[in-house]
Tab-separated table of C-alpha atoms in Angstrom:
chain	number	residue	atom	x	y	z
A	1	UNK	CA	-67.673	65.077	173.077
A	2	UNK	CA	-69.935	66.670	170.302
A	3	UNK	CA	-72.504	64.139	169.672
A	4	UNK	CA	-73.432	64.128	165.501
A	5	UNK	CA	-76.887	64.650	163.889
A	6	UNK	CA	-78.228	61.876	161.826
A	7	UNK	CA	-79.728	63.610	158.347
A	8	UNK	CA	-81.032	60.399	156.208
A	9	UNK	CA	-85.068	60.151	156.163
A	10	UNK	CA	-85.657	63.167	157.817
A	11	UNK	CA	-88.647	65.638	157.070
A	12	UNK	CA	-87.166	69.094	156.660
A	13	UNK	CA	-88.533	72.605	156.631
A	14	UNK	CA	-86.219	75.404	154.141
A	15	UNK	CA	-87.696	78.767	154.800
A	16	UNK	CA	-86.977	80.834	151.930
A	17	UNK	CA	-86.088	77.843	149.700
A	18	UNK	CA	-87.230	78.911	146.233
A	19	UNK	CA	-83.843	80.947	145.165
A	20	UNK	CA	-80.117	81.474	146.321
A	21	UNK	CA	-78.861	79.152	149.121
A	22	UNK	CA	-82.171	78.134	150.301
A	23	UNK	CA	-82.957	76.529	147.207
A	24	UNK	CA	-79.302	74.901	146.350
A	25	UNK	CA	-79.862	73.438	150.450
A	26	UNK	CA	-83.273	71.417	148.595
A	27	UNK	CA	-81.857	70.218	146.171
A	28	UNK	CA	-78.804	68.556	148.613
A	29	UNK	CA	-81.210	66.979	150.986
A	30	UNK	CA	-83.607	66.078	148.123
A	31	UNK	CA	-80.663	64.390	146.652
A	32	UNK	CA	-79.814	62.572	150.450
A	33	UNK	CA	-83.046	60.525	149.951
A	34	UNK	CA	-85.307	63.311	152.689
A	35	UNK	CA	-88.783	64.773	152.106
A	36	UNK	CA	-88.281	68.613	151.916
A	37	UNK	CA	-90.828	71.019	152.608
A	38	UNK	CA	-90.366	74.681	151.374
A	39	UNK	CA	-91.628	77.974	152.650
A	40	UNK	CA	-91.492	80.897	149.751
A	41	UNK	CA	-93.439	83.728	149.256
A	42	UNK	CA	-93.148	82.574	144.921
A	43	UNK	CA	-92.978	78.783	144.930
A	44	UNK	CA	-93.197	78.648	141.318
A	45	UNK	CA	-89.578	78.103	140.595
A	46	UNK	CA	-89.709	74.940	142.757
A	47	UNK	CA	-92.499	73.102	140.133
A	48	UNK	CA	-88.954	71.526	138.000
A	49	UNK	CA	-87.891	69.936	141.608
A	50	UNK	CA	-91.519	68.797	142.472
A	51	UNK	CA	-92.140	66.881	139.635
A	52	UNK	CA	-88.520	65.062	139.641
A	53	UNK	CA	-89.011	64.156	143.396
A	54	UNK	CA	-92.823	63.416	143.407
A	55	UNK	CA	-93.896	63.274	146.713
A	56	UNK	CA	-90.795	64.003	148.408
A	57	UNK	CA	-90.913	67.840	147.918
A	58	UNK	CA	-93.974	70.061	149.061
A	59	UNK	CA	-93.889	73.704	148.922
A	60	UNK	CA	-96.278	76.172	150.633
A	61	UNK	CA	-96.641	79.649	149.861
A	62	UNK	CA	-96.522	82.315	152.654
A	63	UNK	CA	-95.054	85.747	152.945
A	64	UNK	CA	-93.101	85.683	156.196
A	65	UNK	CA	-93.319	89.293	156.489
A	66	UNK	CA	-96.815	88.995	158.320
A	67	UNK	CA	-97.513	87.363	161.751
A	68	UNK	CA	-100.374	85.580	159.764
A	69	UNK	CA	-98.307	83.888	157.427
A	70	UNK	CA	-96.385	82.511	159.902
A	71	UNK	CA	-99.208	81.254	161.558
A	72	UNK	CA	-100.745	79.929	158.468
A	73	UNK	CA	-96.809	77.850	157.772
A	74	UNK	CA	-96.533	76.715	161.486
A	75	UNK	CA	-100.235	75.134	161.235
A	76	UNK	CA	-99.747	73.684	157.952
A	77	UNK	CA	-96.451	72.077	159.204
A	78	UNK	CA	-97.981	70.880	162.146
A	79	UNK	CA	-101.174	69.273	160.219
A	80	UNK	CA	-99.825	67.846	156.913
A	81	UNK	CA	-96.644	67.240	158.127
A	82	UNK	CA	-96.271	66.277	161.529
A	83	UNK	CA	-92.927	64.368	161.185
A	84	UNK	CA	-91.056	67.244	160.942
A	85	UNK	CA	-87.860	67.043	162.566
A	86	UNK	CA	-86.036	69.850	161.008
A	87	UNK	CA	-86.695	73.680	160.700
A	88	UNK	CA	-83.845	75.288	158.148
A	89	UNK	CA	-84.300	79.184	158.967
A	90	UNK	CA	-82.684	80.820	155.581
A	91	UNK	CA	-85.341	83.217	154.424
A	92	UNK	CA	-84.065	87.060	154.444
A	93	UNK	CA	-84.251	90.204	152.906
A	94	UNK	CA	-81.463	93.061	152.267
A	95	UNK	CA	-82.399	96.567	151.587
A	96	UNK	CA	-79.794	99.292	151.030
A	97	UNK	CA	-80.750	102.220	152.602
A	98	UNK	CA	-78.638	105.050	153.522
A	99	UNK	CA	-80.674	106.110	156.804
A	100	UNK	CA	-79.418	109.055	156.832
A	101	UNK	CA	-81.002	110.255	154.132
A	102	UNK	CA	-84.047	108.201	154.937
A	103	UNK	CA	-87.272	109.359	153.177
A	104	UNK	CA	-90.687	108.758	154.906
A	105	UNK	CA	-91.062	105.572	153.272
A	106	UNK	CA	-88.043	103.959	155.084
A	107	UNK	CA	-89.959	103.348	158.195
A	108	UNK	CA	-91.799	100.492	156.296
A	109	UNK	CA	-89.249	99.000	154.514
A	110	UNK	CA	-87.358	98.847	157.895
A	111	UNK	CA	-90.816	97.186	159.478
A	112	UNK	CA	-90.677	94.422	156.782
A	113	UNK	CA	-86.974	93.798	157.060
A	114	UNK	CA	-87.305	93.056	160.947
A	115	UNK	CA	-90.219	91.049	160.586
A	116	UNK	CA	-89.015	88.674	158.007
A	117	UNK	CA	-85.399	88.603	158.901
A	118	UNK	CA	-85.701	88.259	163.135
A	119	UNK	CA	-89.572	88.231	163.917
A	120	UNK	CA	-90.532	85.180	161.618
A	121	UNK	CA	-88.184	83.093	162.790
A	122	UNK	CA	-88.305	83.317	166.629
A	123	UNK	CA	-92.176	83.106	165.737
A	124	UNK	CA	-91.799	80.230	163.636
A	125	UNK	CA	-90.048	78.198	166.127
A	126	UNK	CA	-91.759	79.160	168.754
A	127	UNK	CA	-94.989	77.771	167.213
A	128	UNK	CA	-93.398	74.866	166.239
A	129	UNK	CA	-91.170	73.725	169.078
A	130	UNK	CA	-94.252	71.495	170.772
A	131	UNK	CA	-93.859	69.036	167.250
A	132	UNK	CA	-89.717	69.104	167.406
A	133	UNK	CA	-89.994	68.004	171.066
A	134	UNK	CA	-91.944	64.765	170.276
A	135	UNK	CA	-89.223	63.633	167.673
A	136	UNK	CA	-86.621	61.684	169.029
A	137	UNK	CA	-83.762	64.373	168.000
A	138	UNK	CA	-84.934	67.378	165.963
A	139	UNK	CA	-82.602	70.559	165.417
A	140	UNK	CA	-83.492	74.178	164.453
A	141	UNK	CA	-81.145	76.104	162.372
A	142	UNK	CA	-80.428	79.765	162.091
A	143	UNK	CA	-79.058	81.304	159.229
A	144	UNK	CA	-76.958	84.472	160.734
A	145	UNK	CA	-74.107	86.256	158.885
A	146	UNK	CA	-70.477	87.458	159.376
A	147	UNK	CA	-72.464	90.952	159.240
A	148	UNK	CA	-74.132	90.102	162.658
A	149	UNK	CA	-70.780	90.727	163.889
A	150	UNK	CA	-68.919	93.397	161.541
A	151	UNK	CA	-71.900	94.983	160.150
A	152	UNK	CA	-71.734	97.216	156.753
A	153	UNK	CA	-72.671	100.730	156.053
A	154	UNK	CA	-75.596	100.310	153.882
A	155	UNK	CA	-77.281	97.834	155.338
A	156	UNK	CA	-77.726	98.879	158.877
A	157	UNK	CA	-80.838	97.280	159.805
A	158	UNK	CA	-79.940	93.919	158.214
A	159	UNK	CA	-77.494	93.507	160.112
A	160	UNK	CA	-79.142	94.786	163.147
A	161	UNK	CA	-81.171	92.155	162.589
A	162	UNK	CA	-78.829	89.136	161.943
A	163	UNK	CA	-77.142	89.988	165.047
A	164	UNK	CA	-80.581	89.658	166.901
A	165	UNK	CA	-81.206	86.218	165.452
A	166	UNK	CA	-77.494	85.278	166.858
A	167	UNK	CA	-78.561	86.670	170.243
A	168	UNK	CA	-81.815	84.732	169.778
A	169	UNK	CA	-80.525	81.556	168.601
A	170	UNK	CA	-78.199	81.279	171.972
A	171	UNK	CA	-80.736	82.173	174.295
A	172	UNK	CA	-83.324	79.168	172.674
A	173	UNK	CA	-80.290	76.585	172.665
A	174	UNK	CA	-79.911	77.126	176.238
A	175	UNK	CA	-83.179	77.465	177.303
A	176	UNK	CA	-83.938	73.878	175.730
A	177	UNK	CA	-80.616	72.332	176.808
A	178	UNK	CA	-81.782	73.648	180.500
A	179	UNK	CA	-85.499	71.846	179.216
A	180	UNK	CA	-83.552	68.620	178.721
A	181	UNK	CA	-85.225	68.788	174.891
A	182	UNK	CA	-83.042	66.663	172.641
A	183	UNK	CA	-83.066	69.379	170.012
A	184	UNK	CA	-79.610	70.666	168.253
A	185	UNK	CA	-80.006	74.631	168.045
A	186	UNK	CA	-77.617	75.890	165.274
A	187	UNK	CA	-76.318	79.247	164.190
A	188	UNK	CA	-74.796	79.245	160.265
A	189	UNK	CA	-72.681	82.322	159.900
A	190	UNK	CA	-72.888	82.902	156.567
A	191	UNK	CA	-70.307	84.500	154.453
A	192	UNK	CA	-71.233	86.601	151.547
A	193	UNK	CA	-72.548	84.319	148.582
A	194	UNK	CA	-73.560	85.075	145.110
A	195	UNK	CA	-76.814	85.107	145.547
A	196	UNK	CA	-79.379	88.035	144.786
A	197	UNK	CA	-79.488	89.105	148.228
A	198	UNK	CA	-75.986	91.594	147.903
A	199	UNK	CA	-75.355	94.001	145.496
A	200	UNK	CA	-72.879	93.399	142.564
A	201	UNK	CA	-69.372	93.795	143.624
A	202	UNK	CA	-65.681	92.472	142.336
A	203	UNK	CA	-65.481	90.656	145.804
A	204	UNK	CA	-65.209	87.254	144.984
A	205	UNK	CA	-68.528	85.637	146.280
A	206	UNK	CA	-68.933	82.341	147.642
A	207	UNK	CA	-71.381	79.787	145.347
A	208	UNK	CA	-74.282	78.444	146.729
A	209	UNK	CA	-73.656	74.893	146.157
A	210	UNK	CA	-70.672	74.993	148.313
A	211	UNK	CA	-72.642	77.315	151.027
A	212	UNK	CA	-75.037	74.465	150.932
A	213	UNK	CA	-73.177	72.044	151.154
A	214	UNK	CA	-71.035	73.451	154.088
A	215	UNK	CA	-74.532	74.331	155.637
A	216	UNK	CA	-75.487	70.359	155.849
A	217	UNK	CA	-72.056	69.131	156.702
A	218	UNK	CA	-72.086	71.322	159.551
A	219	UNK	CA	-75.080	70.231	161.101
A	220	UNK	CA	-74.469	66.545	160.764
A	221	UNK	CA	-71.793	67.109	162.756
A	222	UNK	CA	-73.436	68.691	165.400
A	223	UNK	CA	-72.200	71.853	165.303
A	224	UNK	CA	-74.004	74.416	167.143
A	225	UNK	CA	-72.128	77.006	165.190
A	226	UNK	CA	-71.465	76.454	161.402
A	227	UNK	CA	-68.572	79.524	160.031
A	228	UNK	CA	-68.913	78.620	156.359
A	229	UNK	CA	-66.026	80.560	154.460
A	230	UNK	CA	-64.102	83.842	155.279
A	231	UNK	CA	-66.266	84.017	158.252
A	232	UNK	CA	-63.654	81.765	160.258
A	233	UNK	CA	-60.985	84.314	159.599
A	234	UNK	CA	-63.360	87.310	160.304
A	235	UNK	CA	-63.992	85.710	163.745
A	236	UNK	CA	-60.444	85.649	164.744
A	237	UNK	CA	-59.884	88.847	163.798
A	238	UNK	CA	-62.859	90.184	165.784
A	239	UNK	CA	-61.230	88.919	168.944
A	240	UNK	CA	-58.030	90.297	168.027
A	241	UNK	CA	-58.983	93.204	167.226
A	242	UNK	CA	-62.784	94.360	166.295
A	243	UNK	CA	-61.671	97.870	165.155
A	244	UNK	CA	-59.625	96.145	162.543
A	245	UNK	CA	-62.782	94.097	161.660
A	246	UNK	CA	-65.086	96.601	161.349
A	247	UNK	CA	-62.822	98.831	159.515
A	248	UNK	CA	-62.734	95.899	156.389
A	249	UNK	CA	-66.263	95.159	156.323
A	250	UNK	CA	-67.633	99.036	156.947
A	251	UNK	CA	-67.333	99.604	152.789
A	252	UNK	CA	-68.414	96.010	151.539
């Protein structure tokens, strides 16, 4: 029997919470009554929340790009904050590159888009997994995508890397199930939101709110994987048949 995951008065790490669904998942567990903390590389956009939530919201600026600014978020967790029970993986980039075509100045851009999308968070955790462990339950959550399984044409490395943070993410739950650590390890496959992060497009994008909200409800029910939206369908057609599913999500 799943056991559930009790969210009131927690502190809660959002990576990537300044914009998009990061920032609609502060503003729900603001609104539960939990101190937030929030990881952007602008934090400026978060001042509105901060001062209608005093002391209940604290933002830190780091770009997760860099091993240092990892570092630099994992200590300043760990020293102002060392209550913190929850880490909320969501920061990511997209860039839309046709590699095949690549100019010398893709190597970078495909550098940066590994490091903050699958290198920052298996560092992040990583660094702070000694703090989780001395909570009484903690969980770590990994924001994937229905990509990491039917990935698109023009954004190869994205999705390379979304699929590596789903590989991740079950290799880290069962190492600390086999550790006996009573921490939930979660995987949110996303579905494609209107957020900033896509290009524009007549599909019909899920809103944040509800992405959110899904997000939350998921994980206070224990789930160690959240399929928020189309996803659900997308995963039964991959079993059926993952031509099929690759064929409707190559031109999206």
């Amino acid at each position: 029997m799943r056991k559930t995951f009790d969210l009131a008065g927690r502190t809660i790490l959002v990576t990537g919470g300044s914009r998009g669904i990061g920032l609609e998942t502060v503003r729900q567990l603001l609104a539960r009554g939990n101190s937030v903390l929030v990881t952007a590389r602008d934090i400026a956009p978060l001042d509105d929340l901060a001062e209608a939530h005093p002391g209940r919201l604290d933002a830190f600026a780091a770009d997760l790009g860099t091993t240092g600014g990892v570092r630099a978020l994992a200590d300043w967790v760990a020293t102002r904050h060392p209550g913190c029970s929850v880490v909320i993986n969501n920061a990511a980039i997209m860039i839309h590159q046709d590699l095949a075509s690549a100019p010398p100045a893709f190597p970078d851009d495909i550098a940066r888009e590994i490091a903050v999308n699958l290198a920052a968070p298996a560092q992040l955790v990583t660094a702070l997994l000694p703090l989780l462990s001395r909570q009484p339950t903690a969980a770590i959550v990994n924001v994937t995508s229905g990509l990491a399984i039917a990935p698109k044409r023009d954004a190869a490395v994205y999705c390379a890397t979304k699929a590596g943070l789903r590989s991740f993410t079950r290799a880290l739950r069962d190492q600390c199930e086999a550790a006996g650590r009573q921490i939930l390890v979660s995987e949110v496959v996303m579905t494609l939101v209107d957020t900033g992060l896509s290009r524009p497009s007549t599909i019909r994008k899920y809103p944040p709110t509800r992405a959110a909200a899904d997000l939350l409800r998921g994980l206070e029910g224990g789930k160690k994987e959240i399929w928020i939206e189309k996803t659900r369908a997308l995963r039964v057609l991959h079993r059926i048949s993952p031509a099929l599913a690759y064929a409707i999500m190559r031109g999206r």
